[in-house]
Coordinates of C-alpha atoms and ligand atoms in Angstrom, one line a residue:
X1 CA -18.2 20.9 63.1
X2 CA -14.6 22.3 63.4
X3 CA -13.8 24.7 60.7
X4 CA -10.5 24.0 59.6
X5 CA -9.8 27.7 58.4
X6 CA -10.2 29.2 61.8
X7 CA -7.2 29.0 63.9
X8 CA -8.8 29.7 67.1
X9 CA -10.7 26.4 66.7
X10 CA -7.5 24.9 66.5
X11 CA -5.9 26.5 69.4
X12 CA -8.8 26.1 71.6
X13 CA -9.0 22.1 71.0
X14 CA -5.0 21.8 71.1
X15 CA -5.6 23.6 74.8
X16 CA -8.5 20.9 75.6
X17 CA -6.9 18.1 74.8
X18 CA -2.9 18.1 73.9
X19 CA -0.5 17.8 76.4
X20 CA 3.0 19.7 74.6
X21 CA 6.7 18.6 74.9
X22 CA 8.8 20.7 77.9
X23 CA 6.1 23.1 78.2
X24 CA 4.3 24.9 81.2
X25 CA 0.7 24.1 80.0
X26 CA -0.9 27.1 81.7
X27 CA 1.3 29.7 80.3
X28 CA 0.6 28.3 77.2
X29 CA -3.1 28.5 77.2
X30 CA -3.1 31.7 78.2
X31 CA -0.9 33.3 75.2
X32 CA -2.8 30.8 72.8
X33 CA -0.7 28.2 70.5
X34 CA 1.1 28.8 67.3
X35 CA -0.6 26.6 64.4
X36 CA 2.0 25.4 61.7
X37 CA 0.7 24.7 58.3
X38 CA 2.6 24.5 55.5
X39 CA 6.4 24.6 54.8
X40 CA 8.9 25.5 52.1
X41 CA 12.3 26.2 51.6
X42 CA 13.3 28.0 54.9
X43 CA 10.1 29.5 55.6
X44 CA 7.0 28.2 57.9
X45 CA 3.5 29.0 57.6
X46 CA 1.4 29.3 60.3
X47 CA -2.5 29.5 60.3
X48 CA -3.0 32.7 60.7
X49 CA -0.6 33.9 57.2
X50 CA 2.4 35.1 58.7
X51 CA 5.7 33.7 57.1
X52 CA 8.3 32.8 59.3
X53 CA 11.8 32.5 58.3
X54 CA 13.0 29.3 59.8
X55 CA 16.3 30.0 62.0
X56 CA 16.0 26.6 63.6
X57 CA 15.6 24.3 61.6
X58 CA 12.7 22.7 63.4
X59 CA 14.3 21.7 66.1
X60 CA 18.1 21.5 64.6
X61 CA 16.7 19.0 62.0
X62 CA 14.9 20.2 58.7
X63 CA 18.8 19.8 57.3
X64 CA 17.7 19.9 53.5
X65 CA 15.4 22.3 54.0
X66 CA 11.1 21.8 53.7
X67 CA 9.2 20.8 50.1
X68 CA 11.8 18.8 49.4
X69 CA 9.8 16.5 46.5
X70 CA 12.4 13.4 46.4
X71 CA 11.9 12.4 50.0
X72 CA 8.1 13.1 50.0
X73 CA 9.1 10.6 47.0
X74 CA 11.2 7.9 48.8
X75 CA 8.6 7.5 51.7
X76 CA 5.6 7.0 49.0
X77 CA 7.2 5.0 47.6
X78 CA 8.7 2.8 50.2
X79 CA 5.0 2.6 51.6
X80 CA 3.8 1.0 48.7
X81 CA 6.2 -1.9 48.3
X82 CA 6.9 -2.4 52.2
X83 CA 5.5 0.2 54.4
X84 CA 6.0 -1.7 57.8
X85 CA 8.0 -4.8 58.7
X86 CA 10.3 -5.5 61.6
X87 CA 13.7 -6.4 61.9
X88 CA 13.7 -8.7 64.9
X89 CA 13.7 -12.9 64.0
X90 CA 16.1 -13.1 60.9
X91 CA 14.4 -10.5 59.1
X92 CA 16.1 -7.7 57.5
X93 CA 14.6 -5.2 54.8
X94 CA 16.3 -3.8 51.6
X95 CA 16.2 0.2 52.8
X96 CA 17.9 -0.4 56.3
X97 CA 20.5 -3.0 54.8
X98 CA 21.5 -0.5 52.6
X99 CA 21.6 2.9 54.9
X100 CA 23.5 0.4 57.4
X101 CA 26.6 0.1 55.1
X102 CA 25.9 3.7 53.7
X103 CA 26.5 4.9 57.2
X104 CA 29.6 2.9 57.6
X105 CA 30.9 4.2 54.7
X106 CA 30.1 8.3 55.9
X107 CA 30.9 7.6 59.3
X108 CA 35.2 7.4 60.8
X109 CA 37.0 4.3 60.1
X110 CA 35.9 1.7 62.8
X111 CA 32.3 3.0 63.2
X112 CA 31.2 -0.4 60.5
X113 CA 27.8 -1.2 62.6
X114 CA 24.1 -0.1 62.6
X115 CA 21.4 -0.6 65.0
X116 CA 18.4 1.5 64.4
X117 CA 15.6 3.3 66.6
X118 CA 13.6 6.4 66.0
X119 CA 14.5 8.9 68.3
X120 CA 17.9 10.8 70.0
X121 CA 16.6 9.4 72.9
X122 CA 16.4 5.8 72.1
X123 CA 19.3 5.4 70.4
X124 CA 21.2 7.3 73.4
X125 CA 19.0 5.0 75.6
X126 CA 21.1 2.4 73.5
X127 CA 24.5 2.9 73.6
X128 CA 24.4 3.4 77.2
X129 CA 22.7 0.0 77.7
X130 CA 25.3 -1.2 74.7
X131 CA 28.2 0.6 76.7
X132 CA 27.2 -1.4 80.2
X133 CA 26.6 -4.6 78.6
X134 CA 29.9 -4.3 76.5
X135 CA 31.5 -4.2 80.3
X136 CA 29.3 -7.2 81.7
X137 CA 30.6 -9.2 78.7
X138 CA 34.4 -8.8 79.2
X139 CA 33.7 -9.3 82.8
X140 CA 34.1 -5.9 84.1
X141 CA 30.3 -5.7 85.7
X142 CA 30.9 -2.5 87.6
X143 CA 31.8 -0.5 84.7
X144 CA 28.6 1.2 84.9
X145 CA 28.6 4.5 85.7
X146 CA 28.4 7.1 82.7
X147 CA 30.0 10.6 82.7
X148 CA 28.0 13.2 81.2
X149 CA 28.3 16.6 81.2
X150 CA 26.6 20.1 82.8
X151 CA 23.7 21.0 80.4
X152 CA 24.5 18.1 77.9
X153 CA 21.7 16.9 76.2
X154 CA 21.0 13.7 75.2
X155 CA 17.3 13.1 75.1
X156 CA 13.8 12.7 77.4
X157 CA 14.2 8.8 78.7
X158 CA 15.1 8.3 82.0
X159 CA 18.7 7.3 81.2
X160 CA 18.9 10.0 78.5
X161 CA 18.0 12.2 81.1
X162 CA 20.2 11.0 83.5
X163 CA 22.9 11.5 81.2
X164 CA 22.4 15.2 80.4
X165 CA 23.2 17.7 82.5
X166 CA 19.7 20.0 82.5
X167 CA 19.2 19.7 86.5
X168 CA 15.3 20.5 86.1
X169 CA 15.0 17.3 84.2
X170 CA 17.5 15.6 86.9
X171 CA 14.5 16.6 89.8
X172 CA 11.6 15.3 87.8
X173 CA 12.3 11.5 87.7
X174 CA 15.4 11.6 85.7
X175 CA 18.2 10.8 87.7
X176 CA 19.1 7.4 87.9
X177 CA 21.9 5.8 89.9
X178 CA 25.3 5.2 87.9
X179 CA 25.7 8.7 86.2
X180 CA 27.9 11.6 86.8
X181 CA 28.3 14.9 85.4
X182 CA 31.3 17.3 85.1
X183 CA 32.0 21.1 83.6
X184 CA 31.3 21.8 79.9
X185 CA 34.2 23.1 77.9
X186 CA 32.1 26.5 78.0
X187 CA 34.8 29.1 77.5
X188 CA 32.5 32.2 77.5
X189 CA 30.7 31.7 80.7
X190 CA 33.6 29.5 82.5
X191 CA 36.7 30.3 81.0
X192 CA 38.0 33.3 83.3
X193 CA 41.3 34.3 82.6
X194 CA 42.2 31.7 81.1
X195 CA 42.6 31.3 77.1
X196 CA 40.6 29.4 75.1
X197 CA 43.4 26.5 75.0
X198 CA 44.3 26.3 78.2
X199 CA 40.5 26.0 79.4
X200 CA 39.8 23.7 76.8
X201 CA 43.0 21.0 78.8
X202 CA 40.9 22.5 82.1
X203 CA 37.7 21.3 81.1
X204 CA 39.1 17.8 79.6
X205 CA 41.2 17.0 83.0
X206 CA 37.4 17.5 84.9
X207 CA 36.5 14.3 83.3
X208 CA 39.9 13.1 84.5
X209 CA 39.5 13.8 88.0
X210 CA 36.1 12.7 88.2
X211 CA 37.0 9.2 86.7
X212 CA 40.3 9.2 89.3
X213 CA 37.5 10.1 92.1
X214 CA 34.6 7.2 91.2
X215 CA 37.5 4.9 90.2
X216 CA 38.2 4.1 86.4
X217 CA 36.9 0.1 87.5
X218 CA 33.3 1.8 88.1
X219 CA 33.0 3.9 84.9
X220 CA 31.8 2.4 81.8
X221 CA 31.3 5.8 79.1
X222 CA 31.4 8.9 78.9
X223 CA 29.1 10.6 76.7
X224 CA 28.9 14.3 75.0
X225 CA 28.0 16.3 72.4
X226 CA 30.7 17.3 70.1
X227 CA 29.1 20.9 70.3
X228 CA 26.6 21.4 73.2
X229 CA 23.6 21.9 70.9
X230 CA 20.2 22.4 73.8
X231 CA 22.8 23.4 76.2
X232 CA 23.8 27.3 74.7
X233 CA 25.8 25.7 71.6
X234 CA 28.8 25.7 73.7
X235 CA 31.8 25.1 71.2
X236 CA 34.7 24.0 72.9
X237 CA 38.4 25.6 72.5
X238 CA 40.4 22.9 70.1
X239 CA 42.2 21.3 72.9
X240 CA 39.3 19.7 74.5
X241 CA 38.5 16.5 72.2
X242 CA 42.1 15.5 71.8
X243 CA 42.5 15.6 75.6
X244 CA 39.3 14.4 76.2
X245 CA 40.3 11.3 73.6
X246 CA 43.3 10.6 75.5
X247 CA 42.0 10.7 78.9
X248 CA 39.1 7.7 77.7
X249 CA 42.1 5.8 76.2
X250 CA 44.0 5.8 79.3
X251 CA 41.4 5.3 81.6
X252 CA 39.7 2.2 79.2
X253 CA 36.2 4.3 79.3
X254 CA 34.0 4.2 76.4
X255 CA 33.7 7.3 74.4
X256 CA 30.1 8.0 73.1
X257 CA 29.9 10.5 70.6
X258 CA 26.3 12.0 70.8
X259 CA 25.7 13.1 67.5
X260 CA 22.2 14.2 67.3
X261 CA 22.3 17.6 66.2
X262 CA 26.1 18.2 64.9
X263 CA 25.8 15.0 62.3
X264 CA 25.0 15.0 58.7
X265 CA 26.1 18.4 57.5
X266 CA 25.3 21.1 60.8
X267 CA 29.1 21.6 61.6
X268 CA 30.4 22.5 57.9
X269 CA 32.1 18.7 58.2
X270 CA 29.6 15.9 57.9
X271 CA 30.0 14.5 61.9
X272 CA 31.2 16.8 64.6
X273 CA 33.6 13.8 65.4
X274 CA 35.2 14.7 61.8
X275 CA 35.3 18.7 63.2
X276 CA 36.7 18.1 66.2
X277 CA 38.8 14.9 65.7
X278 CA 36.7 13.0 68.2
X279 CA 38.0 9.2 68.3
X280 CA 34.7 7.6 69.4
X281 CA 33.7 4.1 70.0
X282 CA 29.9 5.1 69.7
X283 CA 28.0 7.5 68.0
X284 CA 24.5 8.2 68.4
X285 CA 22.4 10.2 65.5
X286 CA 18.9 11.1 64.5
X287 CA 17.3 14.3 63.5
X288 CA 19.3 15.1 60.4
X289 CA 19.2 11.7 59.0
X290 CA 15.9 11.7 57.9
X291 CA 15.8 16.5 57.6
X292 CA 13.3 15.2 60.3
X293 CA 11.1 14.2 57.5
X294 CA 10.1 10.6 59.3
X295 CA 11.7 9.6 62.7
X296 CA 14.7 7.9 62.7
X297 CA 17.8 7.1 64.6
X298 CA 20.9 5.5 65.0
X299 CA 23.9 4.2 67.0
X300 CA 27.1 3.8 65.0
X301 CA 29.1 1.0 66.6
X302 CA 32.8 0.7 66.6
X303 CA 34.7 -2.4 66.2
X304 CA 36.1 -2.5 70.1
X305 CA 32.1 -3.2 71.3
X306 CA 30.7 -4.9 68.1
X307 CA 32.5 -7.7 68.4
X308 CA 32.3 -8.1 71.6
X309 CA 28.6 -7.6 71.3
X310 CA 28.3 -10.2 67.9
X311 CA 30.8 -12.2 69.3
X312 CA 30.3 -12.6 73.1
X313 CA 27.2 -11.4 74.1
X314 CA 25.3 -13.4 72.9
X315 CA 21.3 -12.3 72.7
X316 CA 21.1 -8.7 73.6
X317 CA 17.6 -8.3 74.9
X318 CA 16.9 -4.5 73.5
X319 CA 14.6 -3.7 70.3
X320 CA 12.6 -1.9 69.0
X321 CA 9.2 -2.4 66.9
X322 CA 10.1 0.4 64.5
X323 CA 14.0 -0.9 64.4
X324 CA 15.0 -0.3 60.9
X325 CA 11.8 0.7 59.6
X326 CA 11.9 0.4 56.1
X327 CA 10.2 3.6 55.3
X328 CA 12.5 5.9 57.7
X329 CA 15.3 4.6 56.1
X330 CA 14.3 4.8 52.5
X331 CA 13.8 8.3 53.4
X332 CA 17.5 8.8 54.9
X333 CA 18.8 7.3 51.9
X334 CA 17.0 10.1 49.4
X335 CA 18.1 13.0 51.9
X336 CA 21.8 11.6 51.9
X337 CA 21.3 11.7 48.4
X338 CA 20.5 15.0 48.5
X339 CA 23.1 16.0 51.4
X340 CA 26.2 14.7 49.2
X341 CA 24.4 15.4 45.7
X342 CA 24.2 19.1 46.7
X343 CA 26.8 19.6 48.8
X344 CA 25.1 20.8 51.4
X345 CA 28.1 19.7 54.3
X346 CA 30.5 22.2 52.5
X347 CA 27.6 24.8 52.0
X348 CA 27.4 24.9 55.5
X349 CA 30.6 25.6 55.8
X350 CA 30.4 28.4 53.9
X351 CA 27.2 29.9 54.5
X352 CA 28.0 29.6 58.1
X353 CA 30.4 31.9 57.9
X354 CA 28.6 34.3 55.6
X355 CA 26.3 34.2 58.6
X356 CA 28.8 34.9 61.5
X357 CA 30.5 38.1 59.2
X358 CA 27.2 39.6 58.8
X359 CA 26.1 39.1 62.4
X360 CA 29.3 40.7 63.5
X361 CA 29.2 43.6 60.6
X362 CA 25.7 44.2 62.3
X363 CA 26.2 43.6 66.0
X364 CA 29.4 43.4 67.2
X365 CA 29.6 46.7 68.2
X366 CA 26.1 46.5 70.0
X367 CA 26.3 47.1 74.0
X368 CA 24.5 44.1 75.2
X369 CA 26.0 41.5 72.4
X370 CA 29.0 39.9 74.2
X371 CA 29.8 36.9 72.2
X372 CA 28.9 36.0 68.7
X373 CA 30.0 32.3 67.4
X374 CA 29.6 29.2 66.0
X375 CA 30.9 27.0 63.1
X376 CA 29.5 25.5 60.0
X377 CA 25.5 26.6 60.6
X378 CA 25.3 26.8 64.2
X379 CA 26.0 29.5 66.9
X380 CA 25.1 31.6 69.3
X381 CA 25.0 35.3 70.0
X382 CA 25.5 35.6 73.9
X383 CA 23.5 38.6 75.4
X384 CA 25.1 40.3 78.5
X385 CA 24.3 42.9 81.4
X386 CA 27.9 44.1 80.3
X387 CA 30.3 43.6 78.0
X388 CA 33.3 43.7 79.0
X389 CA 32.8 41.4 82.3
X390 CA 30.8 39.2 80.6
X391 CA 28.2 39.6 83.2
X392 CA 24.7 38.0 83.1
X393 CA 21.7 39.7 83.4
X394 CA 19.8 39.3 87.0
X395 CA 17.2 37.0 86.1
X396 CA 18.5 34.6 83.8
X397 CA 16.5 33.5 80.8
X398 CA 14.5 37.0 80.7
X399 CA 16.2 38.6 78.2
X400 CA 16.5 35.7 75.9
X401 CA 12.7 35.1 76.0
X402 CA 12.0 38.8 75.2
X403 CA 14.6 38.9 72.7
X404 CA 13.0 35.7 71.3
X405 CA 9.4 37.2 71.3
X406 CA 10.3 40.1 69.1
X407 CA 12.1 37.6 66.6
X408 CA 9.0 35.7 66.1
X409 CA 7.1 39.0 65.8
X410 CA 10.1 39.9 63.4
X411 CA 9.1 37.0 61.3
X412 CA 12.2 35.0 62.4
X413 CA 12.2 31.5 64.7
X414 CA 15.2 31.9 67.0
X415 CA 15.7 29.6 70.4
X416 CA 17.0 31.7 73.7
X417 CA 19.1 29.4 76.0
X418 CA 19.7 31.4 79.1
X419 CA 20.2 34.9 77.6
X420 CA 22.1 33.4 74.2
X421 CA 20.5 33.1 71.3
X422 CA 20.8 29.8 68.7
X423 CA 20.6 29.3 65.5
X424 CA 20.7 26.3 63.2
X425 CA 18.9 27.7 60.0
X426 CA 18.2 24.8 57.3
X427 CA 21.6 23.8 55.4
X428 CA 20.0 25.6 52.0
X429 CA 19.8 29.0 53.1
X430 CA 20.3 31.3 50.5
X431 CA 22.6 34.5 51.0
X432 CA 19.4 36.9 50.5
X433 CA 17.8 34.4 53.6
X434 CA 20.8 35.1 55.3
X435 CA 20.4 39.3 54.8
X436 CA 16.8 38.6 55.7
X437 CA 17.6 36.4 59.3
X438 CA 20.7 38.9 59.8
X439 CA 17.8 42.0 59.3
X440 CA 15.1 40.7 61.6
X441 CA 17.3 39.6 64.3
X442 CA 19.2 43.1 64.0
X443 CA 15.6 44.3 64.6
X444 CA 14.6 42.3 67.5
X445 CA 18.2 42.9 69.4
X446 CA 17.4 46.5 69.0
X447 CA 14.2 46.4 70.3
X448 CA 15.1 44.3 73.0
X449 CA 17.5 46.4 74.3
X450 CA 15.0 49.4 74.6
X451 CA 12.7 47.0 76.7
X452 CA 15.5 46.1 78.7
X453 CA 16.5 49.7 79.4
X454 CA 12.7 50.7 80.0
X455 CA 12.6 47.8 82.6
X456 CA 16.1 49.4 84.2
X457 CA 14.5 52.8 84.2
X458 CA 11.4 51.4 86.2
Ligands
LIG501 N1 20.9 13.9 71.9 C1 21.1 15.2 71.5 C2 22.5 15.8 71.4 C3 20.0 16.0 71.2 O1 20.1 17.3 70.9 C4 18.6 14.1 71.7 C5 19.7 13.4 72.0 C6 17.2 13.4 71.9 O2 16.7 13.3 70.6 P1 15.1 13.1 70.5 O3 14.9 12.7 69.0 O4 14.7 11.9 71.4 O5 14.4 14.4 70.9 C7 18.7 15.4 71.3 C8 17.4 16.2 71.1 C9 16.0 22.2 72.0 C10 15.7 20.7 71.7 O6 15.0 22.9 72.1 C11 16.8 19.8 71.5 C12 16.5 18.5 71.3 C13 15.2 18.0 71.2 C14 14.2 18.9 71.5 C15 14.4 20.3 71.7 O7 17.1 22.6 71.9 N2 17.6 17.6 71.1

């Protein structure tokens, strides 16, 4: 009989028999798994008793932070009235009625309409089906293609795939027909000489030419990230929504918000579309909905495509069994509760930039540190081969995985992208959590930079 206490057990049957999200299996079973056990606050547990400050957010969800006893409260109680019933044939239930107008209400004026899934990827899977069907119904059929973007993000379904701009993803089944991709607004790495402004306007116009070169009569969306979240959290310069908001105007394209990591709270406003003064006629959300308590996910419709969709659609053959489940959305309700009750949106705000001033206090000075930034809770500290060009280290990503190895052995969870590291720490961290993230990631980027100049030497 497995004994629960022993981690090895654990990591030895996770090897035999469970297959792990993006992950190279045989790398992993040769460095063993880490077990998570227990939560609280900002801090993870794992099975062997180290405590590990939390710099993610699980993965850019756990918003109100872990332990938190109401929505542990909501979902038991929730599954004792109605734990499960659908929302397909005239059915409704009282918990996703109410988050439906709740969301209206949170969400810009317009965005009045809910339809539920569970996951980023489904409801990205569909507003890109709503977006296409929108076009069929005015009688625009080939509006189909949908502009993404250069490592957006927007889920693991084929379409969601298709959508994003991670090119590995793109060679293993996930490039449909009907999708396009142009240049993130990715100052840093892309800007040149250029300032932030004027790239912004740059990056913006690609979208323009690429709609001028497929021809605005085949494009039905174009979807992004307010902030590139998987791809780097690439912020763009201010000039890049407005532009981007005009050029989707002008050229009658939907504008799909995807909203799966900036929304509820992450940006220091409640939706990146409220930061950045995105005008969308979609907007997709999960993760943050819920602190990733349950899954749960939605699309926010605007008033341009629900009507057409209530009114001239007709049936729209796309569901889901766990559409509104009544337990997922008793649970968002509680953590709304405790979003707005707490303030947490304007903590961000603030914390956030507690963050970046001690990052920079700490680091901004240090030789391989080129960029450190972010807004509200979310950043990235860019690692470079030199500072002042900017320029990347030979191997891409090998920095940023040793760099994230010592933070784990630091006692800090920190995500490389390339060779920049992200944060998104839960929207309760404390200022002495701060000091502590700030500390251990000090550490790490020291002794990553010794390994790196050891590896030179060689
Ligand atoms: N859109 C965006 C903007 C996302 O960030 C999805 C859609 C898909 O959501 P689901 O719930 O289907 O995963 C996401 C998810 C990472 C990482 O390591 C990021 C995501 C998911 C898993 C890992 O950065 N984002």
């Amino acid at each position: 009989m497995l004994n629960i206490n022993d981690s090895m057990d654990w990591q030895a049957l996770d090897s035999a028999h469970h297959l792990h999200p993006f992950t190279d299996h045989k790398s992993l079973h040769s460095g063993g798994v880490r077990v998570v056990t227990s939560a609280q606050g900002v801090f993870l547990q794992d099975s062997q008793g180290h405590k590990i400050l939390d710099g993610m957010a699980g993965l850019w969800c756990v918003n109100a932070g872990y332990g938190r006893a109401d929505l542990v409260r909501a979902a038991a109680d929730q599954m004792t009235k109605l734990p499960y019933y659908n929302t397909f044939f005239k059915t409704t239930n009282q918990p996703a009625v109410a988050l439906a107008a709740r969301l209206a209400e949170l969400t810009p004026a317009g965005l009045d309409h809910a339809f539920f899934a569970c996951s980023g990827s489904e409801a990205v899977d569909t507003a890109l089906r709503m977006a296409r069907v929108y076009w069929q119904t005015v009688g625009k059929p080939d509006k189909k293609i949908i502009i993404g973007r250069e490592y957006g993000y927007h889920g693991s379904t084929t379409l969601g795939a298709s959508a994003g701009g991670m090119v590995d993803m793109h060679r293993q089944a996930g490039d449909m027909p009907n999708f396009a991709h142009v240049t993130p607004p990715y100052w840093y790495a892309y800007g040149g000489q250029m300032s932030q402004a004027e790239f912004g306007l740059y990056a913006a116009r690609q979208l323009e030419d690429k709609i001028k070169s497929v021809g605005a009569d085949n494009v039905a969306a174009f979807i992004g990230e307010p902030l590139q979240g998987a791809g780097g959290v690439i912020i763009p310069p201010d000039t890049y929504w407005p532009e981007v908001n005009r050029i989707c105007r002008e050229h009658d394209i939907l504008l799909i918000a995807d909203e799966v990591i900036c929304g509820f709270g992450r940006t220091g406003k409640m939706f990146g579309s409220d930061y950045f003064g995105i005008k969308p006629d979609m907007m997709t959300m999960a993760k943050g909905i819920t602190s990733g308590y349950v899954p749960l996910s939605a699309v926010m419709v605007g008033g341009r495509v629900a009507e057409v969709l209530i009114n001239g659609t007709g049936e729209f053959y796309h569901g889901f069994t766990y559409s509104g489940h009544p337990v997922s959305c008793a649970v968002a309700l509680a953590n709304l509760d405790i979003i707005t009750s707490e303030g947490l949106v304007a903590r961000a705000e603030v914390m956030g930039e507690t963050l970046r001033a001690k990052l920079r206090d700490a680091l901004a000075g240090h030789p391989m540190v080129g960029e450190i930034r972010g807004i509200g809770l979310i950043g990235a500290i860019e690692l470079t081969a030199d500072k002042r060009t900017r320029k990347p280290f030979e191997k891409v990503g090998h920095v940023g995985v040793i760099c994230r190895d010592y933070c784990i052995e630091n006692g800090l969870i920190m995500r490389a992208v390339r060779d920049g590291m992200v944060y998104a720490p839960p929207l309760i961290i404390s200022e002495p959590e701060i000091d502590l993230l700030v500390e251990r990631f000090t550490k790490s980027i020291g002794q990553t930079y010794e390994r790196v100049r050891a590896e030179v030497a060689v």
